């Protein structure tokens, strides 16, 4: 399986999948999907992300 992980910075166009706020975290799923979360929802779903072995490729929660 080719490793084509890119890590583009989060922009204002990136929106939380849950509430539509500006995304602070991007997570890649093992199956290839991508999830975007605001800080609030990233915290809320972090455990779940670990359970499904998602990889957090961008985390700008600290940058707020
Ligand atoms: Zn959110």
Coordinates of N, CA, C and O and ligand atoms in Angstrom, one line a residue:
X1 N 0.9 -1.2 0.0 CA 0.0 0.0 0.0 C 0.9 1.2 0.0 O 1.7 1.4 0.9
X2 N 0.7 2.1 -1.0 CA 1.6 3.3 -1.1 C 1.3 4.2 0.1 O 0.1 4.5 0.4
X3 N 2.3 4.8 0.6 CA 2.2 5.7 1.7 C 2.1 7.1 1.2 O 3.1 7.7 0.8
X4 N 0.9 7.7 1.1 CA 0.8 9.0 0.5 C 0.3 10.0 1.5 O -0.6 10.8 1.2
X5 N 0.7 9.8 2.7 CA 0.2 10.7 3.8 C 0.8 12.1 3.5 O 2.0 12.4 3.5
X6 N -0.1 13.1 3.4 CA 0.3 14.4 3.3 C -0.2 15.1 4.6 O -1.2 14.7 5.2
X7 N 0.3 16.2 4.9 CA -0.1 16.9 6.1 C -0.3 18.4 5.8 O 0.5 19.2 6.3
X8 N -1.2 18.7 5.0 CA -1.5 20.2 4.7 C -2.0 20.9 5.9 O -2.7 20.3 6.7
X9 N -1.5 22.1 6.1 CA -2.0 22.8 7.3 C -3.5 23.0 7.3 O -4.1 23.1 6.2
X10 N -4.1 23.1 8.5 CA -5.5 23.4 8.5 C -5.7 24.8 8.2 O -5.0 25.7 8.5
X11 N -6.8 25.0 7.4 CA -7.1 26.4 7.0 C -8.5 26.8 7.4 O -9.2 25.9 8.0
X12 N -8.9 28.0 7.2 CA -10.2 28.5 7.6 C -11.3 27.7 6.8 O -12.4 27.7 7.2
X13 N -10.9 27.1 5.7 CA -11.9 26.3 4.9 C -12.2 25.0 5.5 O -13.1 24.3 5.2
X14 N -11.3 24.5 6.5 CA -11.5 23.2 7.1 C -12.5 23.4 8.3 O -12.2 24.2 9.2
X15 N -13.6 22.6 8.2 CA -14.6 22.8 9.2 C -14.8 21.5 10.0 O -14.8 20.4 9.4
X16 N -15.2 21.7 11.3 CA -15.5 20.5 12.1 C -16.6 19.7 11.5 O -17.6 20.3 11.1
X17 N -16.4 18.4 11.4 CA -17.5 17.5 10.8 C -18.7 17.5 11.7 O -19.8 17.1 11.2
X18 N -18.6 17.9 12.9 CA -19.7 17.8 13.9 C -20.5 19.1 14.0 O -21.8 19.0 14.0
X19 N -19.9 20.2 14.0 CA -20.6 21.4 14.3 C -20.3 22.6 13.3 O -20.9 23.6 13.4
X20 N -19.3 22.4 12.4 CA -19.1 23.4 11.5 C -18.2 24.5 11.9 O -17.9 25.5 11.2
X21 N -17.7 24.4 13.1 CA -16.7 25.4 13.6 C -15.4 25.2 12.9 O -15.2 24.2 12.3
X22 N -14.5 26.2 13.0 CA -13.2 26.0 12.4 C -12.5 24.8 12.9 O -12.4 24.6 14.1
X23 N -11.9 24.0 12.0 CA -11.2 22.7 12.4 C -9.9 23.0 13.1 O -9.1 23.9 12.7
X24 N -9.6 22.3 14.2 CA -8.3 22.4 14.8 C -7.6 21.1 14.7 O -6.4 21.0 15.0
X25 N -8.3 20.0 14.4 CA -7.6 18.7 14.4 C -8.1 17.9 13.1 O -9.2 18.0 12.8
X26 N -7.1 17.4 12.5 CA -7.4 16.5 11.3 C -6.9 15.1 11.7 O -5.8 14.9 12.1
X27 N -7.8 14.1 11.5 CA -7.5 12.7 11.8 C -7.7 11.9 10.5 O -8.7 12.1 9.9
X28 N -6.8 11.0 10.3 CA -7.0 10.1 9.2 C -7.4 8.7 9.7 O -6.7 8.2 10.6
X29 N -8.4 8.1 9.1 CA -8.8 6.8 9.5 C -8.0 5.7 8.7 O -7.5 6.0 7.6
X30 N -7.8 4.6 9.4 CA -7.0 3.5 8.7 C -7.6 3.1 7.3 O -6.9 2.8 6.4
X31 N -8.9 3.3 7.1 CA -9.5 2.9 5.9 C -9.3 4.0 4.8 O -9.7 3.9 3.7
X32 N -8.8 5.2 5.2 CA -8.5 6.2 4.2 C -9.4 7.5 4.4 O -9.2 8.4 3.7
X33 N -10.4 7.4 5.3 CA -11.2 8.6 5.5 C -10.5 9.6 6.3 O -9.5 9.4 6.9
X34 N -11.1 10.8 6.2 CA -10.5 11.9 7.0 C -11.6 12.6 7.8 O -12.7 12.7 7.4
X35 N -11.2 12.9 9.0 CA -12.1 13.6 9.9 C -11.6 14.9 10.4 O -10.4 15.0 10.6
X36 N -12.4 15.9 10.5 CA -12.0 17.2 11.0 C -12.8 17.5 12.2 O -14.0 17.3 12.3
X37 N -12.1 18.1 13.2 CA -12.8 18.4 14.4 C -12.3 19.8 14.9 O -11.2 20.2 14.8
X38 N -13.3 20.5 15.5 CA -12.9 21.7 16.3 C -12.2 21.2 17.6 O -12.3 20.0 17.9
X39 N -11.7 22.1 18.4 CA -11.1 21.7 19.6 C -12.0 21.0 20.5 O -11.7 20.0 21.1
X40 N -13.2 21.5 20.6 CA -14.2 20.9 21.5 C -14.5 19.4 21.1 O -14.5 18.5 22.0
X41 N -14.8 19.2 19.9 CA -15.1 17.9 19.4 C -13.9 17.0 19.3 O -14.0 15.8 19.4
X42 N -12.7 17.5 19.1 CA -11.5 16.7 19.1 C -11.4 16.1 20.5 O -11.1 14.9 20.7
X43 N -11.6 16.9 21.5 CA -11.5 16.4 22.9 C -12.5 15.4 23.1 O -12.2 14.3 23.8
X44 N -13.7 15.6 22.7 CA -14.8 14.7 22.9 C -14.6 13.4 22.2 O -15.0 12.3 22.7
X45 N -14.0 13.4 21.1 CA -13.9 12.2 20.3 C -12.5 11.5 20.3 O -12.2 10.5 19.6
X46 N -11.6 12.1 21.1 CA -10.2 11.7 21.0 C -10.1 10.2 21.4 O -9.4 9.4 20.7
X47 N -10.8 9.8 22.4 CA -10.7 8.4 22.8 C -11.2 7.4 21.7 O -10.6 6.4 21.4
X48 N -12.3 7.8 21.1 CA -12.9 7.1 20.0 C -11.9 7.0 18.8 O -11.7 5.9 18.2
X49 N -11.2 8.1 18.6 CA -10.2 8.1 17.5 C -9.1 7.1 17.7 O -8.7 6.4 16.9
X50 N -8.7 7.0 19.0 CA -7.7 6.0 19.4 C -8.2 4.6 19.2 O -7.5 3.7 18.7
X51 N -9.5 4.4 19.6 CA -10.1 3.1 19.5 C -10.1 2.6 18.0 O -9.8 1.4 17.8
X52 N -10.4 3.5 17.1 CA -10.4 3.0 15.7 C -9.1 3.2 15.0 O -9.0 3.1 13.8
X53 N -8.1 3.5 15.8 CA -6.7 3.6 15.3 C -6.5 4.7 14.2 O -5.8 4.6 13.3
X54 N -7.3 5.8 14.4 CA -7.1 6.9 13.6 C -5.8 7.6 13.9 O -5.4 7.6 15.1
X55 N -5.2 8.3 12.9 CA -4.0 9.0 13.1 C -4.3 10.5 13.1 O -4.8 11.0 12.1
X56 N -3.9 11.2 14.2 CA -4.1 12.6 14.2 C -2.9 13.2 13.5 O -1.7 13.1 14.0
X57 N -3.1 13.8 12.3 CA -2.0 14.3 11.5 C -1.9 15.9 11.7 O -0.9 16.4 11.3
X58 N -2.8 16.5 12.3 CA -2.7 17.9 12.5 C -3.5 18.2 13.8 O -4.6 17.8 14.0
X59 N -2.8 18.9 14.7 CA -3.4 19.2 16.0 C -3.0 20.6 16.4 O -1.9 20.9 16.8
X60 N -3.9 21.5 16.2 CA -3.6 22.9 16.5 C -4.4 23.4 17.7 O -4.6 24.6 17.8
X61 N -4.8 22.5 18.5 CA -5.6 22.9 19.7 C -4.8 23.9 20.6 O -5.3 24.8 21.2
X62 N -3.4 23.6 20.6 CA -2.6 24.4 21.5 C -2.3 25.8 21.0 O -1.9 26.7 21.7
X63 N -2.6 25.9 19.7 CA -2.3 27.2 19.0 C -3.4 28.3 19.2 O -3.3 29.4 18.7
X64 N -4.5 27.9 19.9 CA -5.6 28.9 20.0 C -5.2 30.0 21.0 O -4.7 29.7 22.1
Ligands
LIG1 ZN1 -17.1 20.8 16.6

